[in-house]
Amino acid sequence: MQVVFSPGAEIKFEGANNFRELGGYRAADGRQVKYGLLYRGGNLDLLKSEADHARLASLGLREILDLRSAGESAAHPDPAVPGAHYQRVCGMRNADGTEMDFSGQGIERLRQEKEAFERSVGRPVHDFEWFSALYREMPFRNPAYHALFALLEGRRVPVLFHCSCGKDRTGIGAMLILLALGVSRADALADYMLTNVYRREIIERFLADKPAAERDLLLPVEGVSEPMGAGAIDEILRRYPSYEAYFADEFGLDAARLKALRDFYLE
């Protein structure tokens, strides 16, 4: 089912925001990403109405990849979607490789992780700096994104990948897909930044009583930060000569496999 006709447009649900697809973005070779195959979103537990469940079912999903921690998914479990296979692979990891848990149960461990980062840099840091450092590591050796690209190569689509707000773990994953398909860095980053459009009311309520000088640093709590998103994908080019070299090394997408991926997902 073709749901939207412009890249980045939100798919409307009564109970959730920031649900969209990657179709319509133009690749460097002039083709565009096919509609109706690659969906991104947030907490599906917010979809309570019959209309929302019917809308979700109408997408014809074959796969749902949940990028949340076990704690998050237990607190807000995904609804069963007819015909869709569900798997969960956490998209952010602690320094020891265990799942980074953003549920209420994970707060103490998050504090410990930040303190460990501060010890490593030798000074106290704002959460923004710590999270920026986490972002820069997300594209590398990330089991969640390996699972995501395995689904793409296996053509297990339509696929929905999601986290809690559809912005961080999901946002980086979406940028990686777009870059792999030959979409420009600018357009991949623009898609990432659309979270601030679709979560605008939530962001404005959160920042309303915060000091003006702190708002840019606090924006990533409910929205996304362009420096953070850019930092993640630019770290790729700091470590590799090209995005293609990264995809070959990280996911085994050599020239032939990358061409096959693009030929399937572009039109």
PDB file of C-alpha atoms in Angstrom:
ATOM      1  CA  MET A   1       0.000   0.000   0.000  1.00  0.00           C
ATOM      2  CA  GLN A   2       1.471   3.359  -1.039  1.00  0.00           C
ATOM      3  CA  VAL A   3       0.778   5.607   1.923  1.00  0.00           C
ATOM      4  CA  VAL A   4       2.643   8.851   1.280  1.00  0.00           C
ATOM      5  CA  PHE A   5       3.865  10.592  -1.833  1.00  0.00           C
ATOM      6  CA  SER A   6       6.635  12.879  -0.626  1.00  0.00           C
ATOM      7  CA  PRO A   7       9.885  11.957   1.123  1.00  0.00           C
ATOM      8  CA  GLY A   8       9.785  12.265   4.885  1.00  0.00           C
ATOM      9  CA  ALA A   9       6.025  12.796   5.159  1.00  0.00           C
ATOM     10  CA  GLU A  10       4.502  11.592   8.412  1.00  0.00           C
ATOM     11  CA  ILE A  11       2.093   8.666   8.381  1.00  0.00           C
ATOM     12  CA  LYS A  12      -0.730   9.790  10.634  1.00  0.00           C
ATOM     13  CA  PHE A  13      -1.825   7.752  13.639  1.00  0.00           C
ATOM     14  CA  GLU A  14      -4.166   8.841  16.415  1.00  0.00           C
ATOM     15  CA  GLY A  15      -1.894   7.663  19.209  1.00  0.00           C
ATOM     16  CA  ALA A  16       1.647   8.224  17.944  1.00  0.00           C
ATOM     17  CA  ASN A  17       3.783  10.701  16.055  1.00  0.00           C
ATOM     18  CA  ASN A  18       7.015  10.594  14.046  1.00  0.00           C
ATOM     19  CA  PHE A  19       5.934   7.480  12.129  1.00  0.00           C
ATOM     20  CA  ARG A  20       7.099   7.665   8.521  1.00  0.00           C
ATOM     21  CA  GLU A  21       8.788   5.827   5.688  1.00  0.00           C
ATOM     22  CA  LEU A  22      11.955   6.284   3.667  1.00  0.00           C
ATOM     23  CA  GLY A  23      10.356   6.213   0.233  1.00  0.00           C
ATOM     24  CA  GLY A  24      10.862   9.074  -2.202  1.00  0.00           C
ATOM     25  CA  TYR A  25      14.388  10.168  -1.354  1.00  0.00           C
ATOM     26  CA  ARG A  26      16.507  10.657  -4.468  1.00  0.00           C
ATOM     27  CA  ALA A  27      19.759   8.723  -4.861  1.00  0.00           C
ATOM     28  CA  ALA A  28      22.863  10.012  -6.615  1.00  0.00           C
ATOM     29  CA  ASP A  29      22.118   7.936  -9.722  1.00  0.00           C
ATOM     30  CA  GLY A  30      18.752   9.654 -10.210  1.00  0.00           C
ATOM     31  CA  ARG A  31      16.578   6.827  -8.948  1.00  0.00           C
ATOM     32  CA  GLN A  32      14.505   7.186  -5.796  1.00  0.00           C
ATOM     33  CA  VAL A  33      13.825   4.963  -2.800  1.00  0.00           C
ATOM     34  CA  LYS A  34      10.714   2.861  -3.381  1.00  0.00           C
ATOM     35  CA  TYR A  35       7.643   3.633  -1.332  1.00  0.00           C
ATOM     36  CA  GLY A  36       5.951   1.091   0.888  1.00  0.00           C
ATOM     37  CA  LEU A  37       8.982  -0.947   1.965  1.00  0.00           C
ATOM     38  CA  LEU A  38      10.968   0.854   4.670  1.00  0.00           C
ATOM     39  CA  TYR A  39       9.121   2.224   7.686  1.00  0.00           C
ATOM     40  CA  ARG A  40      10.450   3.925  10.818  1.00  0.00           C
ATOM     41  CA  GLY A  41       8.633   4.735  14.036  1.00  0.00           C
ATOM     42  CA  GLY A  42       8.502   4.911  17.802  1.00  0.00           C
ATOM     43  CA  ASN A  43       6.628   3.146  20.587  1.00  0.00           C
ATOM     44  CA  LEU A  44       3.915   0.990  18.998  1.00  0.00           C
ATOM     45  CA  ASP A  45       2.239   0.536  22.377  1.00  0.00           C
ATOM     46  CA  LEU A  46       0.819   4.034  21.849  1.00  0.00           C
ATOM     47  CA  LEU A  47      -1.366   2.711  19.041  1.00  0.00           C
ATOM     48  CA  LYS A  48      -4.492   1.897  21.039  1.00  0.00           C
ATOM     49  CA  SER A  49      -7.443   2.549  18.744  1.00  0.00           C
ATOM     50  CA  GLU A  50      -8.956   0.135  16.264  1.00  0.00           C
ATOM     51  CA  ALA A  51      -8.245   2.683  13.553  1.00  0.00           C
ATOM     52  CA  ASP A  52      -4.555   2.772  14.450  1.00  0.00           C
ATOM     53  CA  HIS A  53      -4.306  -1.016  14.535  1.00  0.00           C
ATOM     54  CA  ALA A  54      -6.046  -1.204  11.160  1.00  0.00           C
ATOM     55  CA  ARG A  55      -3.711   1.432   9.719  1.00  0.00           C
ATOM     56  CA  LEU A  56      -0.663  -0.457  10.968  1.00  0.00           C
ATOM     57  CA  ALA A  57      -1.993  -3.747   9.595  1.00  0.00           C
ATOM     58  CA  SER A  58      -2.653  -2.103   6.225  1.00  0.00           C
ATOM     59  CA  LEU A  59       1.087  -1.558   5.721  1.00  0.00           C
ATOM     60  CA  GLY A  60       1.486  -5.297   5.119  1.00  0.00           C
ATOM     61  CA  LEU A  61       4.554  -5.557   7.331  1.00  0.00           C
ATOM     62  CA  ARG A  62       6.623  -8.729   7.138  1.00  0.00           C
ATOM     63  CA  GLU A  63       9.154  -7.731   9.776  1.00  0.00           C
ATOM     64  CA  ILE A  64       9.224  -5.538  12.872  1.00  0.00           C
ATOM     65  CA  LEU A  65      12.653  -4.806  14.327  1.00  0.00           C
ATOM     66  CA  ASP A  66      12.444  -3.376  17.842  1.00  0.00           C
ATOM     67  CA  LEU A  67      15.602  -1.415  18.710  1.00  0.00           C
ATOM     68  CA  ARG A  68      14.683  -0.933  22.381  1.00  0.00           C
ATOM     69  CA  SER A  69      16.108  -2.609  25.458  1.00  0.00           C
ATOM     70  CA  ALA A  70      14.406  -5.543  27.144  1.00  0.00           C
ATOM     71  CA  GLY A  71      13.259  -3.196  29.916  1.00  0.00           C
ATOM     72  CA  GLU A  72      11.694  -0.733  27.503  1.00  0.00           C
ATOM     73  CA  SER A  73       9.913  -3.381  25.466  1.00  0.00           C
ATOM     74  CA  ALA A  74       8.619  -5.104  28.607  1.00  0.00           C
ATOM     75  CA  ALA A  75       7.199  -1.826  29.907  1.00  0.00           C
ATOM     76  CA  HIS A  76       5.590  -0.986  26.554  1.00  0.00           C
ATOM     77  CA  PRO A  77       5.255  -4.182  24.504  1.00  0.00           C
ATOM     78  CA  ASP A  78       4.600  -4.088  20.783  1.00  0.00           C
ATOM     79  CA  PRO A  79       1.126  -5.177  19.713  1.00  0.00           C
ATOM     80  CA  ALA A  80       0.895  -8.267  17.558  1.00  0.00           C
ATOM     81  CA  VAL A  81       0.687  -7.312  13.889  1.00  0.00           C
ATOM     82  CA  PRO A  82      -0.880  -9.925  11.581  1.00  0.00           C
ATOM     83  CA  GLY A  83       1.679 -11.393   9.198  1.00  0.00           C
ATOM     84  CA  ALA A  84       4.673  -9.648  10.764  1.00  0.00           C
ATOM     85  CA  HIS A  85       7.624 -11.431  12.346  1.00  0.00           C
ATOM     86  CA  TYR A  86       8.941  -9.608  15.427  1.00  0.00           C
ATOM     87  CA  GLN A  87      12.500  -9.466  16.689  1.00  0.00           C
ATOM     88  CA  ARG A  88      14.219  -7.224  19.210  1.00  0.00           C
ATOM     89  CA  VAL A  89      17.881  -6.169  19.060  1.00  0.00           C
ATOM     90  CA  CYS A  90      18.835  -3.233  21.261  1.00  0.00           C
ATOM     91  CA  GLY A  91      20.323  -0.359  19.263  1.00  0.00           C
ATOM     92  CA  MET A  92      22.526   1.160  21.975  1.00  0.00           C
ATOM     93  CA  ARG A  93      25.035  -0.615  24.180  1.00  0.00           C
ATOM     94  CA  ASN A  94      26.907   0.054  27.393  1.00  0.00           C
ATOM     95  CA  ALA A  95      30.697   0.014  27.378  1.00  0.00           C
ATOM     96  CA  ASP A  96      30.679  -3.704  28.257  1.00  0.00           C
ATOM     97  CA  GLY A  97      28.341  -4.565  25.381  1.00  0.00           C
ATOM     98  CA  THR A  98      25.202  -5.029  27.471  1.00  0.00           C
ATOM     99  CA  GLU A  99      21.974  -3.311  26.482  1.00  0.00           C
ATOM    100  CA  MET A 100      21.630   0.375  27.295  1.00  0.00           C
ATOM    101  CA  ASP A 101      18.274   0.527  29.044  1.00  0.00           C
ATOM    102  CA  PHE A 102      16.265   3.767  28.901  1.00  0.00           C
ATOM    103  CA  SER A 103      13.412   2.388  31.002  1.00  0.00           C
ATOM    104  CA  GLY A 104      12.979   3.423  34.621  1.00  0.00           C
ATOM    105  CA  GLN A 105      14.956   0.378  35.707  1.00  0.00           C
ATOM    106  CA  GLY A 106      18.003   1.505  33.746  1.00  0.00           C
ATOM    107  CA  ILE A 107      18.520   4.965  35.252  1.00  0.00           C
ATOM    108  CA  GLU A 108      21.195   3.938  37.751  1.00  0.00           C
ATOM    109  CA  ARG A 109      23.189   2.079  35.109  1.00  0.00           C
ATOM    110  CA  LEU A 110      23.009   5.108  32.808  1.00  0.00           C
ATOM    111  CA  ARG A 111      24.414   7.255  35.612  1.00  0.00           C
ATOM    112  CA  GLN A 112      27.276   4.799  36.064  1.00  0.00           C
ATOM    113  CA  GLU A 113      28.006   4.799  32.331  1.00  0.00           C
ATOM    114  CA  LYS A 114      28.196   8.583  32.273  1.00  0.00           C
ATOM    115  CA  GLU A 115      30.491   8.624  35.309  1.00  0.00           C
ATOM    116  CA  ALA A 116      32.775   6.128  33.583  1.00  0.00           C
ATOM    117  CA  PHE A 117      32.887   8.388  30.524  1.00  0.00           C
ATOM    118  CA  GLU A 118      33.768  11.368  32.711  1.00  0.00           C
ATOM    119  CA  ARG A 119      36.621   9.414  34.254  1.00  0.00           C
ATOM    120  CA  SER A 120      37.883   8.537  30.779  1.00  0.00           C
ATOM    121  CA  VAL A 121      38.009  12.200  29.708  1.00  0.00           C
ATOM    122  CA  GLY A 122      39.185  13.438  33.095  1.00  0.00           C
ATOM    123  CA  ARG A 123      36.448  16.002  33.761  1.00  0.00           C
ATOM    124  CA  PRO A 124      32.712  16.405  34.340  1.00  0.00           C
ATOM    125  CA  VAL A 125      30.652  16.628  31.154  1.00  0.00           C
ATOM    126  CA  HIS A 126      27.142  17.679  30.187  1.00  0.00           C
ATOM    127  CA  ASP A 127      24.812  14.889  29.099  1.00  0.00           C
ATOM    128  CA  PHE A 128      24.971  16.389  25.593  1.00  0.00           C
ATOM    129  CA  GLU A 129      28.698  15.698  25.299  1.00  0.00           C
ATOM    130  CA  TRP A 130      28.348  12.176  26.662  1.00  0.00           C
ATOM    131  CA  PHE A 131      25.463  11.329  24.359  1.00  0.00           C
ATOM    132  CA  SER A 132      27.314  12.822  21.388  1.00  0.00           C
ATOM    133  CA  ALA A 133      30.152  10.406  22.100  1.00  0.00           C
ATOM    134  CA  LEU A 134      27.677   7.508  22.260  1.00  0.00           C
ATOM    135  CA  TYR A 135      26.192   8.603  18.939  1.00  0.00           C
ATOM    136  CA  ARG A 136      29.583   8.531  17.245  1.00  0.00           C
ATOM    137  CA  GLU A 137      29.944   4.856  18.167  1.00  0.00           C
ATOM    138  CA  MET A 138      26.476   3.758  17.081  1.00  0.00           C
ATOM    139  CA  PRO A 139      27.301   3.000  13.416  1.00  0.00           C
ATOM    140  CA  PHE A 140      30.070   0.582  14.365  1.00  0.00           C
ATOM    141  CA  ARG A 141      29.772  -3.070  15.448  1.00  0.00           C
ATOM    142  CA  ASN A 142      26.134  -2.500  16.318  1.00  0.00           C
ATOM    143  CA  PRO A 143      24.167  -5.784  16.403  1.00  0.00           C
ATOM    144  CA  ALA A 144      20.894  -3.939  15.810  1.00  0.00           C
ATOM    145  CA  TYR A 145      22.037  -2.406  12.547  1.00  0.00           C
ATOM    146  CA  HIS A 146      23.522  -5.709  11.440  1.00  0.00           C
ATOM    147  CA  ALA A 147      20.085  -7.247  12.020  1.00  0.00           C
ATOM    148  CA  LEU A 148      18.495  -4.382  10.094  1.00  0.00           C
ATOM    149  CA  PHE A 149      20.755  -4.759   7.073  1.00  0.00           C
ATOM    150  CA  ALA A 150      20.294  -8.536   7.137  1.00  0.00           C
ATOM    151  CA  LEU A 151      16.557  -7.946   6.758  1.00  0.00           C
ATOM    152  CA  LEU A 152      17.179  -5.521   3.905  1.00  0.00           C
ATOM    153  CA  GLU A 153      19.489  -7.902   2.054  1.00  0.00           C
ATOM    154  CA  GLY A 154      17.055 -10.747   2.673  1.00  0.00           C
ATOM    155  CA  ARG A 155      14.287  -8.571   1.193  1.00  0.00           C
ATOM    156  CA  ARG A 156      12.162  -9.155   4.270  1.00  0.00           C
ATOM    157  CA  VAL A 157      10.017  -6.173   3.501  1.00  0.00           C
ATOM    158  CA  PRO A 158       7.928  -4.217   4.192  1.00  0.00           C
ATOM    159  CA  VAL A 159       9.893  -3.740   7.410  1.00  0.00           C
ATOM    160  CA  LEU A 160       9.297  -1.414  10.340  1.00  0.00           C
ATOM    161  CA  PHE A 161      12.214  -0.575  12.617  1.00  0.00           C
ATOM    162  CA  HIS A 162      11.479   1.431  15.716  1.00  0.00           C
ATOM    163  CA  CYS A 163      12.608   2.455  19.197  1.00  0.00           C
ATOM    164  CA  SER A 164      10.781   4.450  21.880  1.00  0.00           C
ATOM    165  CA  CYS A 165      10.499   7.866  20.227  1.00  0.00           C
ATOM    166  CA  GLY A 166      11.655   7.005  16.715  1.00  0.00           C
ATOM    167  CA  LYS A 167      14.496   9.492  16.878  1.00  0.00           C
ATOM    168  CA  ASP A 168      17.884   8.208  18.115  1.00  0.00           C
ATOM    169  CA  ARG A 169      18.360   4.490  17.492  1.00  0.00           C
ATOM    170  CA  THR A 170      15.809   4.648  14.701  1.00  0.00           C
ATOM    171  CA  GLY A 171      17.166   7.923  13.328  1.00  0.00           C
ATOM    172  CA  ILE A 172      20.725   6.669  12.957  1.00  0.00           C
ATOM    173  CA  GLY A 173      19.470   3.431  11.399  1.00  0.00           C
ATOM    174  CA  ALA A 174      17.431   5.395   8.861  1.00  0.00           C
ATOM    175  CA  MET A 175      20.422   7.534   7.909  1.00  0.00           C
ATOM    176  CA  LEU A 176      22.544   4.432   7.384  1.00  0.00           C
ATOM    177  CA  ILE A 177      19.926   2.919   5.083  1.00  0.00           C
ATOM    178  CA  LEU A 178      19.643   6.097   3.034  1.00  0.00           C
ATOM    179  CA  LEU A 179      23.413   6.452   2.738  1.00  0.00           C
ATOM    180  CA  ALA A 180      23.714   2.807   1.672  1.00  0.00           C
ATOM    181  CA  LEU A 181      21.157   3.434  -1.064  1.00  0.00           C
ATOM    182  CA  GLY A 182      23.149   6.383  -2.382  1.00  0.00           C
ATOM    183  CA  VAL A 183      21.050   9.192  -0.917  1.00  0.00           C
ATOM    184  CA  SER A 184      23.095  12.298  -0.122  1.00  0.00           C
ATOM    185  CA  ARG A 185      24.401  13.095   3.342  1.00  0.00           C
ATOM    186  CA  ALA A 186      22.299  16.274   3.300  1.00  0.00           C
ATOM    187  CA  ASP A 187      19.049  14.419   2.592  1.00  0.00           C
ATOM    188  CA  ALA A 188      19.822  11.649   5.084  1.00  0.00           C
ATOM    189  CA  LEU A 189      20.465  14.264   7.760  1.00  0.00           C
ATOM    190  CA  ALA A 190      17.342  16.194   6.765  1.00  0.00           C
ATOM    191  CA  ASP A 191      15.268  13.051   7.292  1.00  0.00           C
ATOM    192  CA  TYR A 192      16.845  12.632  10.713  1.00  0.00           C
ATOM    193  CA  MET A 193      16.002  16.238  11.624  1.00  0.00           C
ATOM    194  CA  LEU A 194      12.310  15.838  10.723  1.00  0.00           C
ATOM    195  CA  THR A 195      11.821  14.401  14.204  1.00  0.00           C
ATOM    196  CA  ASN A 196      11.839  17.998  15.446  1.00  0.00           C
ATOM    197  CA  VAL A 197       8.931  18.791  13.121  1.00  0.00           C
ATOM    198  CA  TYR A 198       6.774  15.830  14.071  1.00  0.00           C
ATOM    199  CA  ARG A 199       7.546  16.060  17.800  1.00  0.00           C
ATOM    200  CA  ARG A 200       7.432  19.870  17.900  1.00  0.00           C
ATOM    201  CA  GLU A 201       4.666  20.198  20.493  1.00  0.00           C
ATOM    202  CA  ILE A 202       6.335  17.672  22.806  1.00  0.00           C
ATOM    203  CA  ILE A 203       9.687  19.442  22.437  1.00  0.00           C
ATOM    204  CA  GLU A 204       8.211  22.893  23.056  1.00  0.00           C
ATOM    205  CA  ARG A 205       6.436  21.760  26.221  1.00  0.00           C
ATOM    206  CA  PHE A 206       9.630  20.176  27.527  1.00  0.00           C
ATOM    207  CA  LEU A 207      11.815  23.227  26.824  1.00  0.00           C
ATOM    208  CA  ALA A 208       9.303  25.883  27.893  1.00  0.00           C
ATOM    209  CA  ASP A 209      10.618  26.282  31.450  1.00  0.00           C
ATOM    210  CA  LYS A 210      14.280  25.563  30.675  1.00  0.00           C
ATOM    211  CA  PRO A 211      16.938  28.320  30.637  1.00  0.00           C
ATOM    212  CA  ALA A 212      17.474  29.674  27.129  1.00  0.00           C
ATOM    213  CA  ALA A 213      21.193  28.950  27.314  1.00  0.00           C
ATOM    214  CA  GLU A 214      20.491  25.270  28.002  1.00  0.00           C
ATOM    215  CA  ARG A 215      17.856  24.604  25.367  1.00  0.00           C
ATOM    216  CA  ASP A 216      20.174  23.528  22.559  1.00  0.00           C
ATOM    217  CA  LEU A 217      21.892  21.117  24.932  1.00  0.00           C
ATOM    218  CA  LEU A 218      18.587  19.744  26.242  1.00  0.00           C
ATOM    219  CA  LEU A 219      16.904  19.449  22.839  1.00  0.00           C
ATOM    220  CA  PRO A 220      17.997  15.793  22.353  1.00  0.00           C
ATOM    221  CA  VAL A 221      15.964  14.710  25.389  1.00  0.00           C
ATOM    222  CA  GLU A 222      12.746  14.942  23.357  1.00  0.00           C
ATOM    223  CA  GLY A 223      14.041  15.880  19.899  1.00  0.00           C
ATOM    224  CA  VAL A 224      17.209  15.521  17.877  1.00  0.00           C
ATOM    225  CA  SER A 225      20.342  17.632  17.516  1.00  0.00           C
ATOM    226  CA  GLU A 226      21.900  18.246  14.109  1.00  0.00           C
ATOM    227  CA  PRO A 227      25.465  18.214  15.518  1.00  0.00           C
ATOM    228  CA  MET A 228      24.771  14.832  17.124  1.00  0.00           C
ATOM    229  CA  GLY A 229      23.297  13.288  13.996  1.00  0.00           C
ATOM    230  CA  ALA A 230      25.985  14.741  11.773  1.00  0.00           C
ATOM    231  CA  GLY A 231      28.622  13.589  14.236  1.00  0.00           C
ATOM    232  CA  ALA A 232      27.507   9.979  13.896  1.00  0.00           C
ATOM    233  CA  ILE A 233      27.635   9.801  10.109  1.00  0.00           C
ATOM    234  CA  ASP A 234      30.704  12.030   9.827  1.00  0.00           C
ATOM    235  CA  GLU A 235      32.544   9.681  12.169  1.00  0.00           C
ATOM    236  CA  ILE A 236      32.188   7.105   9.400  1.00  0.00           C
ATOM    237  CA  LEU A 237      34.201   9.302   7.043  1.00  0.00           C
ATOM    238  CA  ARG A 238      36.741   9.964   9.766  1.00  0.00           C
ATOM    239  CA  ARG A 239      37.422   6.218   9.933  1.00  0.00           C
ATOM    240  CA  TYR A 240      36.844   5.251   6.283  1.00  0.00           C
ATOM    241  CA  PRO A 241      37.659   6.871   2.934  1.00  0.00           C
ATOM    242  CA  SER A 242      34.030   6.615   1.790  1.00  0.00           C
ATOM    243  CA  TYR A 243      30.609   5.427   2.881  1.00  0.00           C
ATOM    244  CA  GLU A 244      30.976   2.541   0.430  1.00  0.00           C
ATOM    245  CA  ALA A 245      34.173   1.423   2.178  1.00  0.00           C
ATOM    246  CA  TYR A 246      32.334   1.528   5.505  1.00  0.00           C
ATOM    247  CA  PHE A 247      29.402  -0.549   4.247  1.00  0.00           C
ATOM    248  CA  ALA A 248      31.787  -3.098   2.753  1.00  0.00           C
ATOM    249  CA  ASP A 249      33.771  -3.470   5.966  1.00  0.00           C
ATOM    250  CA  GLU A 250      30.938  -3.174   8.484  1.00  0.00           C
ATOM    251  CA  PHE A 251      28.199  -5.157   6.729  1.00  0.00           C
ATOM    252  CA  GLY A 252      30.031  -7.066   4.008  1.00  0.00           C
ATOM    253  CA  LEU A 253      28.294  -5.003   1.342  1.00  0.00           C
ATOM    254  CA  ASP A 254      30.922  -5.178  -1.381  1.00  0.00           C
ATOM    255  CA  ALA A 255      30.281  -3.502  -4.729  1.00  0.00           C
ATOM    256  CA  ALA A 256      28.130  -6.354  -6.052  1.00  0.00           C
ATOM    257  CA  ARG A 257      25.997  -6.691  -2.920  1.00  0.00           C
ATOM    258  CA  LEU A 258      25.579  -2.929  -2.599  1.00  0.00           C
ATOM    259  CA  LYS A 259      24.463  -2.736  -6.232  1.00  0.00           C
ATOM    260  CA  ALA A 260      21.946  -5.531  -5.632  1.00  0.00           C
ATOM    261  CA  LEU A 261      20.614  -3.679  -2.580  1.00  0.00           C
ATOM    262  CA  ARG A 262      20.212  -0.477  -4.559  1.00  0.00           C
ATOM    263  CA  ASP A 263      18.646  -2.222  -7.533  1.00  0.00           C
ATOM    264  CA  PHE A 264      15.983  -3.713  -5.282  1.00  0.00           C
ATOM    265  CA  TYR A 265      15.146  -0.643  -3.170  1.00  0.00           C
ATOM    266  CA  LEU A 266      15.482   2.064  -5.828  1.00  0.00           C
ATOM    267  CA  GLU A 267      13.323   2.748  -8.850  1.00  0.00           C
TER     268      GLU A 267
END
